[in-house]
mmCIF file of N, CA and C in Angstrom:
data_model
loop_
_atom_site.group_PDB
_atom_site.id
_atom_site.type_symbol
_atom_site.label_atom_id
_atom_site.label_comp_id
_atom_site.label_asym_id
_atom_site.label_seq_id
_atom_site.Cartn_x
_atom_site.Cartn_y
_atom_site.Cartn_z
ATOM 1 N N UNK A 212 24.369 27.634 129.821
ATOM 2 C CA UNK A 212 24.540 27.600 128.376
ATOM 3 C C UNK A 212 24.281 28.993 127.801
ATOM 4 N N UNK A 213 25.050 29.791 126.659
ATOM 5 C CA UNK A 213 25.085 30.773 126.178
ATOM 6 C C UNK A 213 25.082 30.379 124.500
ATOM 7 N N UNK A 214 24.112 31.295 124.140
ATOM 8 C CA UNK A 214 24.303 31.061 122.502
ATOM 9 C C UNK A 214 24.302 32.551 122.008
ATOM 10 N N UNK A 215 25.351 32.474 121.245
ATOM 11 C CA UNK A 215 25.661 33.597 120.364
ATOM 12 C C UNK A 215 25.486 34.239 119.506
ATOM 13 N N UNK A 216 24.755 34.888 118.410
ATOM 14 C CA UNK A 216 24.971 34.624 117.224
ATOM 15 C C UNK A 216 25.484 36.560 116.813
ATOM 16 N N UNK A 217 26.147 36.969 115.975
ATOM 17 C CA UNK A 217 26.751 37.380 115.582
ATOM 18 C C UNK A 217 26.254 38.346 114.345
ATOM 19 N N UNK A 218 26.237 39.401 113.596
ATOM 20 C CA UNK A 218 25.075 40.172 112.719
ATOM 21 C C UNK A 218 26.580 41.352 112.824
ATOM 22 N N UNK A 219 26.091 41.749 110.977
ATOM 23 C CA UNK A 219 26.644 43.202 110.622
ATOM 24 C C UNK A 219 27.803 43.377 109.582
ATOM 25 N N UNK A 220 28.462 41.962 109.525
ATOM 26 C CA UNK A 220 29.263 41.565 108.645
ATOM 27 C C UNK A 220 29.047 42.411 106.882
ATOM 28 N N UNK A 221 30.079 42.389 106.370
ATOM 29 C CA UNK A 221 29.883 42.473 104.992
ATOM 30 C C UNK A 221 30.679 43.024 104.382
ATOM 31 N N UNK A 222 30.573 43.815 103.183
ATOM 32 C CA UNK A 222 31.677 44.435 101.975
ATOM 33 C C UNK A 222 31.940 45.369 102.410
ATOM 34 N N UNK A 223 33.125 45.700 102.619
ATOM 35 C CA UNK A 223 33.144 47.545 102.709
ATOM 36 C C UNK A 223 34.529 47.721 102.114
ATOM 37 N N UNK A 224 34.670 49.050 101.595
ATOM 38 C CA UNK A 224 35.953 49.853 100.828
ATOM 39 C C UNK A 224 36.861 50.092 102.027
ATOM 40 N N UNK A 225 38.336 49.827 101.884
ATOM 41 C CA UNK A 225 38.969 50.017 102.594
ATOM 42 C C UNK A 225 39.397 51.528 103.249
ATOM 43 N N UNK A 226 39.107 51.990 104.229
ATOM 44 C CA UNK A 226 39.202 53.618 105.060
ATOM 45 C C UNK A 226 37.392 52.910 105.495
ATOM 46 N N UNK A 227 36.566 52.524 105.182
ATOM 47 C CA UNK A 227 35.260 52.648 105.879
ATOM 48 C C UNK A 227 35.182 51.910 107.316
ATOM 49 N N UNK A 228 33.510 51.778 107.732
ATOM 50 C CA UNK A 228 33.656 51.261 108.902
ATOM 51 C C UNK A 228 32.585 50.672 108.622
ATOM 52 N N UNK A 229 32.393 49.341 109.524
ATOM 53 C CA UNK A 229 30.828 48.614 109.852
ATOM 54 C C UNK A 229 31.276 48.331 111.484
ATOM 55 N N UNK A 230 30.105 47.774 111.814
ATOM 56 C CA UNK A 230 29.829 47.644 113.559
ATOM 57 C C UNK A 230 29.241 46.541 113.700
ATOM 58 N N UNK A 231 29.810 45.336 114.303
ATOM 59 C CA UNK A 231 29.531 43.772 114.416
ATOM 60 C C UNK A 231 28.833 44.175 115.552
ATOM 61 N N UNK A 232 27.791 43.141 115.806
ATOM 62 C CA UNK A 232 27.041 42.959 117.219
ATOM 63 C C UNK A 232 26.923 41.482 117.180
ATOM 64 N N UNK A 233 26.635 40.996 118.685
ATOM 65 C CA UNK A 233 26.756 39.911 118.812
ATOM 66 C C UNK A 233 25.536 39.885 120.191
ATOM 67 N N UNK A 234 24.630 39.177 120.107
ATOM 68 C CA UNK A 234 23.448 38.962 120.865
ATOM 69 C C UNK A 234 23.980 37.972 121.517
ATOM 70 N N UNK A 235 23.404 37.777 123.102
ATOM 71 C CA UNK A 235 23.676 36.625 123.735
ATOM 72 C C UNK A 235 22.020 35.984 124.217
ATOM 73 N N UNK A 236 21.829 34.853 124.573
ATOM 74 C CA UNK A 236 20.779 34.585 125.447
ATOM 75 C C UNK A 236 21.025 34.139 126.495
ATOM 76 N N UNK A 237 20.030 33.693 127.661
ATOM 77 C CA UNK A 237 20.107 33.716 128.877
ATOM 78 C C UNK A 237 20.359 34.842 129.677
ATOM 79 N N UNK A 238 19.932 34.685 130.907
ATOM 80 C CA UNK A 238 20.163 35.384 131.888
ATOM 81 C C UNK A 238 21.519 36.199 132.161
ATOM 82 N N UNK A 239 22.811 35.059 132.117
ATOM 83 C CA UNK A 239 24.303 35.579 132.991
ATOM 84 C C UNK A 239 25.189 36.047 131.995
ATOM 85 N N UNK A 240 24.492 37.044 130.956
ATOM 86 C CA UNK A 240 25.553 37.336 129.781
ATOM 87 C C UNK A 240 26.286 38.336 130.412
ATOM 88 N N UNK A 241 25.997 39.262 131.768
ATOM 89 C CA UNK A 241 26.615 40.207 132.222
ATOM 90 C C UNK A 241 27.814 39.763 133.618
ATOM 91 N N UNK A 242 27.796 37.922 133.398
ATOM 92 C CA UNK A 242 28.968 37.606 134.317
ATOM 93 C C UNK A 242 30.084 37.033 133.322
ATOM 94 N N UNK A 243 29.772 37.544 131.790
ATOM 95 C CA UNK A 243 31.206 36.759 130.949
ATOM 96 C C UNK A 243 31.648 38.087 130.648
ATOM 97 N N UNK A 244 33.123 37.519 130.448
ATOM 98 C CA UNK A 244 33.859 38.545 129.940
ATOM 99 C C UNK A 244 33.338 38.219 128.323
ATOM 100 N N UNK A 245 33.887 39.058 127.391
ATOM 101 C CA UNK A 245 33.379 38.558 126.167
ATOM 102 C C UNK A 245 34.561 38.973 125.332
ATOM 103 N N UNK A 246 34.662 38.900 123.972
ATOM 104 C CA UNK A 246 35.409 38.645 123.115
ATOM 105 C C UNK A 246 35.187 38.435 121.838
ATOM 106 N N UNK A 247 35.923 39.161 120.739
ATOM 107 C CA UNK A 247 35.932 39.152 119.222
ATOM 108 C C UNK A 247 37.346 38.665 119.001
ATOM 109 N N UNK A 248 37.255 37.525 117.623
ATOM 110 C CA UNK A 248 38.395 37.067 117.336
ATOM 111 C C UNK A 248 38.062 37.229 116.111
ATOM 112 N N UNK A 249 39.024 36.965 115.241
ATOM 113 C CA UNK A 249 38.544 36.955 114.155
ATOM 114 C C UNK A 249 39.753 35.764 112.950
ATOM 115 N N UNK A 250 39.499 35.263 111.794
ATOM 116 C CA UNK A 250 40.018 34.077 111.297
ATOM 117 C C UNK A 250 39.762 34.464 109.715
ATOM 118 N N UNK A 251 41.236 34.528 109.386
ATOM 119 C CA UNK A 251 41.354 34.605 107.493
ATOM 120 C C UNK A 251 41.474 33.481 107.186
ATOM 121 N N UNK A 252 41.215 33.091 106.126
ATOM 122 C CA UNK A 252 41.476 31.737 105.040
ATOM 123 C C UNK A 252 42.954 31.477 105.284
ATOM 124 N N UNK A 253 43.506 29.974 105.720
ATOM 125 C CA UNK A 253 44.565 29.932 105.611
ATOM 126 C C UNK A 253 45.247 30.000 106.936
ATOM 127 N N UNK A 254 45.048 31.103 107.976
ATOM 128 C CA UNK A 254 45.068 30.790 109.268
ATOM 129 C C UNK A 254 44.911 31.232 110.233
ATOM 130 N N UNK A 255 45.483 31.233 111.332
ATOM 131 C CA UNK A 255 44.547 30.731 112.882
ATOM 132 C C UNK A 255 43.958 31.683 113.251
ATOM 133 N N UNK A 256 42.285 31.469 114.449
ATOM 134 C CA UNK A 256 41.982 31.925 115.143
ATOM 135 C C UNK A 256 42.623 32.966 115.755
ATOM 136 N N UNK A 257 42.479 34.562 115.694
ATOM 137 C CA UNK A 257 43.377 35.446 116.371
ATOM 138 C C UNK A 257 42.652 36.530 117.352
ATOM 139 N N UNK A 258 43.166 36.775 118.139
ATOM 140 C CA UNK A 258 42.458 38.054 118.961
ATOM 141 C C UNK A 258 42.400 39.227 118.574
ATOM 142 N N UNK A 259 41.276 39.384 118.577
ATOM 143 C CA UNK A 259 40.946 41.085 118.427
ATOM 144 C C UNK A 259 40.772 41.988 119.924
ATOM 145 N N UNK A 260 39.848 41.923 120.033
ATOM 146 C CA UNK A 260 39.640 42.855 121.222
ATOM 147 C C UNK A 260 39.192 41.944 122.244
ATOM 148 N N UNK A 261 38.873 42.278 123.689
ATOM 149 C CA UNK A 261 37.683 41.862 124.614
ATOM 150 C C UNK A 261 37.117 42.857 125.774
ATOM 151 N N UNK A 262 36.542 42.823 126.010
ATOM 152 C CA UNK A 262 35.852 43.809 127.634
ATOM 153 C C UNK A 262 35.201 42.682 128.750
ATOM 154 N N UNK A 263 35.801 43.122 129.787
ATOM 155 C CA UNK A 263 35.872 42.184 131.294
ATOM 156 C C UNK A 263 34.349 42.349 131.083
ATOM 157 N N UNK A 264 33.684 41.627 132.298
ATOM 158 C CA UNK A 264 32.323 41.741 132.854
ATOM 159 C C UNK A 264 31.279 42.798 132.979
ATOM 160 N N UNK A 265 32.321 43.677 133.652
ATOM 161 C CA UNK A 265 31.838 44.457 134.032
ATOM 162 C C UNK A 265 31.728 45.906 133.160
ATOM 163 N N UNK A 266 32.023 45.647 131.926
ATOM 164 C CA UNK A 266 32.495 46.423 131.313
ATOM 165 C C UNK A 266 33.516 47.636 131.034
ATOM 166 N N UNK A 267 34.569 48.023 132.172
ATOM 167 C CA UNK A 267 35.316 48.724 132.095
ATOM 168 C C UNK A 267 36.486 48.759 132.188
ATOM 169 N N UNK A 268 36.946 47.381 131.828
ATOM 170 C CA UNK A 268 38.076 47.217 130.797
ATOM 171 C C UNK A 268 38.246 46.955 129.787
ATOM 172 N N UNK A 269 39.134 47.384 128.476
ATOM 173 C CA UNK A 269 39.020 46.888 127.648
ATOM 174 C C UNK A 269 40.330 46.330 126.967
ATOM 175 N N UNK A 270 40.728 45.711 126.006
ATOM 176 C CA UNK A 270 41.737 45.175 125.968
ATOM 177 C C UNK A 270 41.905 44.310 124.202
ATOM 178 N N UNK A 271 42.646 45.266 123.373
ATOM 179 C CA UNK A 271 42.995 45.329 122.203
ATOM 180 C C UNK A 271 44.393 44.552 122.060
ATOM 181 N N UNK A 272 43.945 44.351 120.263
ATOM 182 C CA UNK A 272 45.591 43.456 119.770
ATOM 183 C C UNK A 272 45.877 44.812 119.217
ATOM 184 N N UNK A 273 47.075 44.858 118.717
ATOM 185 C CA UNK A 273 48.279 45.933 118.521
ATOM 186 C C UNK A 273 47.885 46.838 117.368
ATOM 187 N N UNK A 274 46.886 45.202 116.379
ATOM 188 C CA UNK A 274 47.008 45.836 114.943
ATOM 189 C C UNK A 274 45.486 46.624 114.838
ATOM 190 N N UNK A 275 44.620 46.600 116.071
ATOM 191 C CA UNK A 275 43.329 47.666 115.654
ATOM 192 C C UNK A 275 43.300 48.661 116.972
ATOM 193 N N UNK A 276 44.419 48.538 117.494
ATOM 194 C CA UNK A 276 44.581 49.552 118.560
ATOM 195 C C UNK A 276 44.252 50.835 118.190
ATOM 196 N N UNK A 277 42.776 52.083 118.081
ATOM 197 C CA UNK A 277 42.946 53.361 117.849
ATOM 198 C C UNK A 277 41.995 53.527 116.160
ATOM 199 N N UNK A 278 41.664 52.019 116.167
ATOM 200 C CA UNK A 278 40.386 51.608 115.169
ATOM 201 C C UNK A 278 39.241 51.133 115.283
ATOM 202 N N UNK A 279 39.739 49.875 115.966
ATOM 203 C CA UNK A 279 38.361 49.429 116.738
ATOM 204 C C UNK A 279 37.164 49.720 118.219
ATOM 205 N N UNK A 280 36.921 49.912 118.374
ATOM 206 C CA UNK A 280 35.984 50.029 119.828
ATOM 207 C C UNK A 280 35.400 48.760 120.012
ATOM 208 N N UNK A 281 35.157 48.399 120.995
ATOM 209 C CA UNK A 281 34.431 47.252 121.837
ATOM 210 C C UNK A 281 33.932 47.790 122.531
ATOM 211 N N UNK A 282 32.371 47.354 122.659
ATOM 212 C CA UNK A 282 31.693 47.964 123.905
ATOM 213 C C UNK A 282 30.356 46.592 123.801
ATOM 214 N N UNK A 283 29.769 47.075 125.001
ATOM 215 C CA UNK A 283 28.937 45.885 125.572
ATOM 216 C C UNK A 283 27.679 46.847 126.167
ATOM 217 N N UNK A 284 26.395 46.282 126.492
ATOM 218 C CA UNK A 284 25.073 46.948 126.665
ATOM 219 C C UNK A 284 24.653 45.487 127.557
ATOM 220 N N UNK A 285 24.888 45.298 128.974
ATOM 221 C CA UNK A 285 24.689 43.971 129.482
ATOM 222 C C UNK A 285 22.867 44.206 129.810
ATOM 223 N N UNK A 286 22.280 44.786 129.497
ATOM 224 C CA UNK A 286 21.175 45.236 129.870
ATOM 225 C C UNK A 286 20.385 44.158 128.264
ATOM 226 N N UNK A 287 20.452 44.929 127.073
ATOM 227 C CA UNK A 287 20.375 44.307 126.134
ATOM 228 C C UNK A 287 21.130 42.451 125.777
ATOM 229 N N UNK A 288 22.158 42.587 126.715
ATOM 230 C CA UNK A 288 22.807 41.124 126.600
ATOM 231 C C UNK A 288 23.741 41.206 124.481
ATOM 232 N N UNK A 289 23.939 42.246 124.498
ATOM 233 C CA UNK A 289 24.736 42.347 123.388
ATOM 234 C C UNK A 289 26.187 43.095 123.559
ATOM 235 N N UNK A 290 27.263 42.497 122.686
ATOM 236 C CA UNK A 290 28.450 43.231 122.499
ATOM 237 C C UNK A 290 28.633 43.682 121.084
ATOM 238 N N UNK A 291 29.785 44.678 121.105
ATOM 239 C CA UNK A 291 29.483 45.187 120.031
ATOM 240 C C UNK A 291 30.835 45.547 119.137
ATOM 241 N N UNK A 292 31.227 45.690 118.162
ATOM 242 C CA UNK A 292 32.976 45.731 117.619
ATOM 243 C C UNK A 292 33.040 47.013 116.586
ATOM 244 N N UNK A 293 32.807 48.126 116.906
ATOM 245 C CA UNK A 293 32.921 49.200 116.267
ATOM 246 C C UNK A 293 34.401 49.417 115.447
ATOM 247 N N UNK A 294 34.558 49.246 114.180
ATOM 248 C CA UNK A 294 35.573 48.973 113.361
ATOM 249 C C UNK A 294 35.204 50.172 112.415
ATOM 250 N N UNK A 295 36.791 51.202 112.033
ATOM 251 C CA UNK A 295 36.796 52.030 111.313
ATOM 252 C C UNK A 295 38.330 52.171 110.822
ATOM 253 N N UNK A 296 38.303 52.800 109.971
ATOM 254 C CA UNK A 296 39.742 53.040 109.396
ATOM 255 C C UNK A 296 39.822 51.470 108.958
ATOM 256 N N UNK A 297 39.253 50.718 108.280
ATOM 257 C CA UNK A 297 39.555 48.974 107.951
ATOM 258 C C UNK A 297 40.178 48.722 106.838
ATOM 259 N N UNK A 298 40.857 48.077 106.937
ATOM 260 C CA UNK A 298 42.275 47.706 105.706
ATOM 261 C C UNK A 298 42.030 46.504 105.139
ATOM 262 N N UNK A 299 42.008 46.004 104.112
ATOM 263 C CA UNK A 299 41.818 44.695 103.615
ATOM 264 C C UNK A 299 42.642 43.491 104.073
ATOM 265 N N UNK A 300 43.705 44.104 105.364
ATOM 266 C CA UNK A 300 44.194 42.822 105.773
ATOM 267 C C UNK A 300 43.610 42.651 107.595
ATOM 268 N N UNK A 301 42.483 43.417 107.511
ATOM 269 C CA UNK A 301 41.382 43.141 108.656
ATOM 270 C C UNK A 301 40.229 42.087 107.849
ATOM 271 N N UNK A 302 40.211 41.809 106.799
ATOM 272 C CA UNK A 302 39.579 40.533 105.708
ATOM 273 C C UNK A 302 39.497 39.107 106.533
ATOM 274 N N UNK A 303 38.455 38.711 107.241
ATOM 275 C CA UNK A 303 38.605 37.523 108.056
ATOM 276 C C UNK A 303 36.752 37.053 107.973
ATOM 277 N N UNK A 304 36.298 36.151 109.233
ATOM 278 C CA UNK A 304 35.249 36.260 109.188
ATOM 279 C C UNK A 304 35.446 36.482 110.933
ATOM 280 N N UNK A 305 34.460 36.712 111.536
ATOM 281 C CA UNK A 305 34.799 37.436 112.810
ATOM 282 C C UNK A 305 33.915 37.114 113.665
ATOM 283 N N UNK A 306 34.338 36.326 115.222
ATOM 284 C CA UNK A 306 33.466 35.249 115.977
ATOM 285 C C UNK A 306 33.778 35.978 117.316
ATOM 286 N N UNK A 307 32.548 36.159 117.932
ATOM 287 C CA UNK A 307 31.620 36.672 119.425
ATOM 288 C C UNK A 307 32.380 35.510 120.240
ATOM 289 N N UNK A 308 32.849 35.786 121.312
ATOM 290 C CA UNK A 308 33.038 34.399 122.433
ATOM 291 C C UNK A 308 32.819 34.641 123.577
ATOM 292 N N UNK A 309 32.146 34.269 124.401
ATOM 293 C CA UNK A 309 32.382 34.465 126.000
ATOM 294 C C UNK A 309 32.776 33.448 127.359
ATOM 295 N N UNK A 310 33.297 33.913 127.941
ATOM 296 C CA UNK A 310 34.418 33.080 129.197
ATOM 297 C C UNK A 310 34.298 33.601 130.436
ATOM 298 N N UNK A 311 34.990 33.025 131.112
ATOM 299 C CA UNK A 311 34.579 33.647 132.879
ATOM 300 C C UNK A 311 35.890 33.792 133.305
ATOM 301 N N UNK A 312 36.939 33.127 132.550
ATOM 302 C CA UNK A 312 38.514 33.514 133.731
ATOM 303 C C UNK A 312 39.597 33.264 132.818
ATOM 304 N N UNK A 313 40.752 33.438 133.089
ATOM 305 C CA UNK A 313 41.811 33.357 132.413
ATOM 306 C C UNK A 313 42.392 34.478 131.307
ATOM 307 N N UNK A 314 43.513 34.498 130.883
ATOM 308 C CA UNK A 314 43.497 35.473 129.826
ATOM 309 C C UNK A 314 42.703 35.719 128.684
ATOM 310 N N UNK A 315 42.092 37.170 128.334
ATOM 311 C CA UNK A 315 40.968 37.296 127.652
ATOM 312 C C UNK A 315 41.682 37.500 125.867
ATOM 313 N N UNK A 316 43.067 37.611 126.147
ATOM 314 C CA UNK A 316 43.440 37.285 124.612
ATOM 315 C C UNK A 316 43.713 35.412 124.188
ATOM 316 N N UNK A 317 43.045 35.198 125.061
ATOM 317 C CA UNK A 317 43.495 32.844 124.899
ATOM 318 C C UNK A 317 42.371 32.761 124.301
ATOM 319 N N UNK A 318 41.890 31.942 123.083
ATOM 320 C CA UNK A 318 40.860 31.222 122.686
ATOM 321 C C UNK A 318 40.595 30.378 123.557
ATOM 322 N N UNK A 319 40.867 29.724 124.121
ATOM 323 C CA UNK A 319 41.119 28.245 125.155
ATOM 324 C C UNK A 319 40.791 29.050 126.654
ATOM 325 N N UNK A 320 40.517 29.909 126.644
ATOM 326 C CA UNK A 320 39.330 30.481 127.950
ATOM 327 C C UNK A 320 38.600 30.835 127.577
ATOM 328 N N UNK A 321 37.600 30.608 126.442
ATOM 329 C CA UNK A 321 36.399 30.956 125.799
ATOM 330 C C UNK A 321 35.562 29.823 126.130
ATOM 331 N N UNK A 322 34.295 30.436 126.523
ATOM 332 C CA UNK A 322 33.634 28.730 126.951
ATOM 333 C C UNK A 322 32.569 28.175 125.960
ATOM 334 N N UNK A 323 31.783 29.683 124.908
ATOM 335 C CA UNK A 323 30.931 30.014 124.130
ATOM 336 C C UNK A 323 31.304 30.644 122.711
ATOM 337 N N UNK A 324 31.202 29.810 121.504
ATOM 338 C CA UNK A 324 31.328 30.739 120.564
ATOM 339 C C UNK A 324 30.289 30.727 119.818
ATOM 340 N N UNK A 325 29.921 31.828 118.767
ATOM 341 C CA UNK A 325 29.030 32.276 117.996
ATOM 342 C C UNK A 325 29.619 31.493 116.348
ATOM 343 N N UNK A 326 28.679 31.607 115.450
ATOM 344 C CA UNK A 326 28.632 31.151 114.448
ATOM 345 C C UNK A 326 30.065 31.815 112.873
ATOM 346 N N UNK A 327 29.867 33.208 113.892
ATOM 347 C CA UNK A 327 31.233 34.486 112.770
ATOM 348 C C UNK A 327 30.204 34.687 111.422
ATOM 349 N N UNK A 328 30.974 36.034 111.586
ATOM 350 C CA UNK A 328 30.366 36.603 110.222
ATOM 351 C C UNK A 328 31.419 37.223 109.330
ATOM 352 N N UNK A 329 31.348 37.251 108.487
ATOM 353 C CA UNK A 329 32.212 37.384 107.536
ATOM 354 C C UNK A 329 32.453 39.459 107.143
ATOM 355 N N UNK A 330 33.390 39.551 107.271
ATOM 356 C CA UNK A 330 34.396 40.999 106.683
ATOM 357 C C UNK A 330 34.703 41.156 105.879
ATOM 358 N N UNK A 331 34.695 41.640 104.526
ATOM 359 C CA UNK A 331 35.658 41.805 103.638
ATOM 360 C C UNK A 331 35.883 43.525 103.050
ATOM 361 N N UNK A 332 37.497 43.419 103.220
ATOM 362 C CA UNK A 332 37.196 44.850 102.805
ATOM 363 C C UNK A 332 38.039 45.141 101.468
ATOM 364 N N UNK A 333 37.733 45.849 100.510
ATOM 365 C CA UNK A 333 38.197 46.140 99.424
ATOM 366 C C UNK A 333 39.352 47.170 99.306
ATOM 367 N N UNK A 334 40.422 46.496 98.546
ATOM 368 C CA UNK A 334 41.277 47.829 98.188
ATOM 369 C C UNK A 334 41.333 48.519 97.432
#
């Protein structure tokens, strides 16, 4: 069992940046791959980023390719979503997940999700 919870969320002007973290507990947070999705009012669950296990892959959606960073500290048992250059249609609330196999852009290979914290950015 893995529990998530998620911290860092909030207001920001559009060109700024904030940095989501996402704490895990237990022991085997350094055998999930992990994962940020994130969800606007209205609709679906979408992929943002993820980083394998081991940390040295990483693996972006199209639209924060060269904005966002993902990185992970398996020592601490936290991941992390370094977001800059943010546009008000990055406006979602934004959920930690972790999984062990399958494609890391599928919600439906996530085995763990976190509670999401909310983004909003101003234009």
């Amino acid at each position: 069992q893995v529990q998530l919870v998620e911290s860092g969320g909030g207001l920001v002007q559009a060109g700024g940046s904030l940095r989501l973290s996402c704490g895990a507990s237990g022991r085997t947070f350094g055998t999930y791959n992990m994962g940020w999705f994130r969800q606007a009012p209205g609709k679906e669950r979408e992929f943002v980023a993820a980083i394998f296990w081991g940390g040295g892959r990483t693996v972006y959606t199209d639209s924060v390719k060269g904005r966002f960073i993902i990185s992970r500290d398996n020592a601490k048992n936290t991941v992390y979503l370094q977001m800059n250059s943010l546009k008000p249609e990055d406006t979602a609330v934004y959920y930690c997940a972790a999984g062990r196999g399958g494609l890391v852009g599928t919600k439906n290979n996530y085995d763990y999700w976190g509670q999401g914290t909310q983004v909003t950015v101003s234009s």
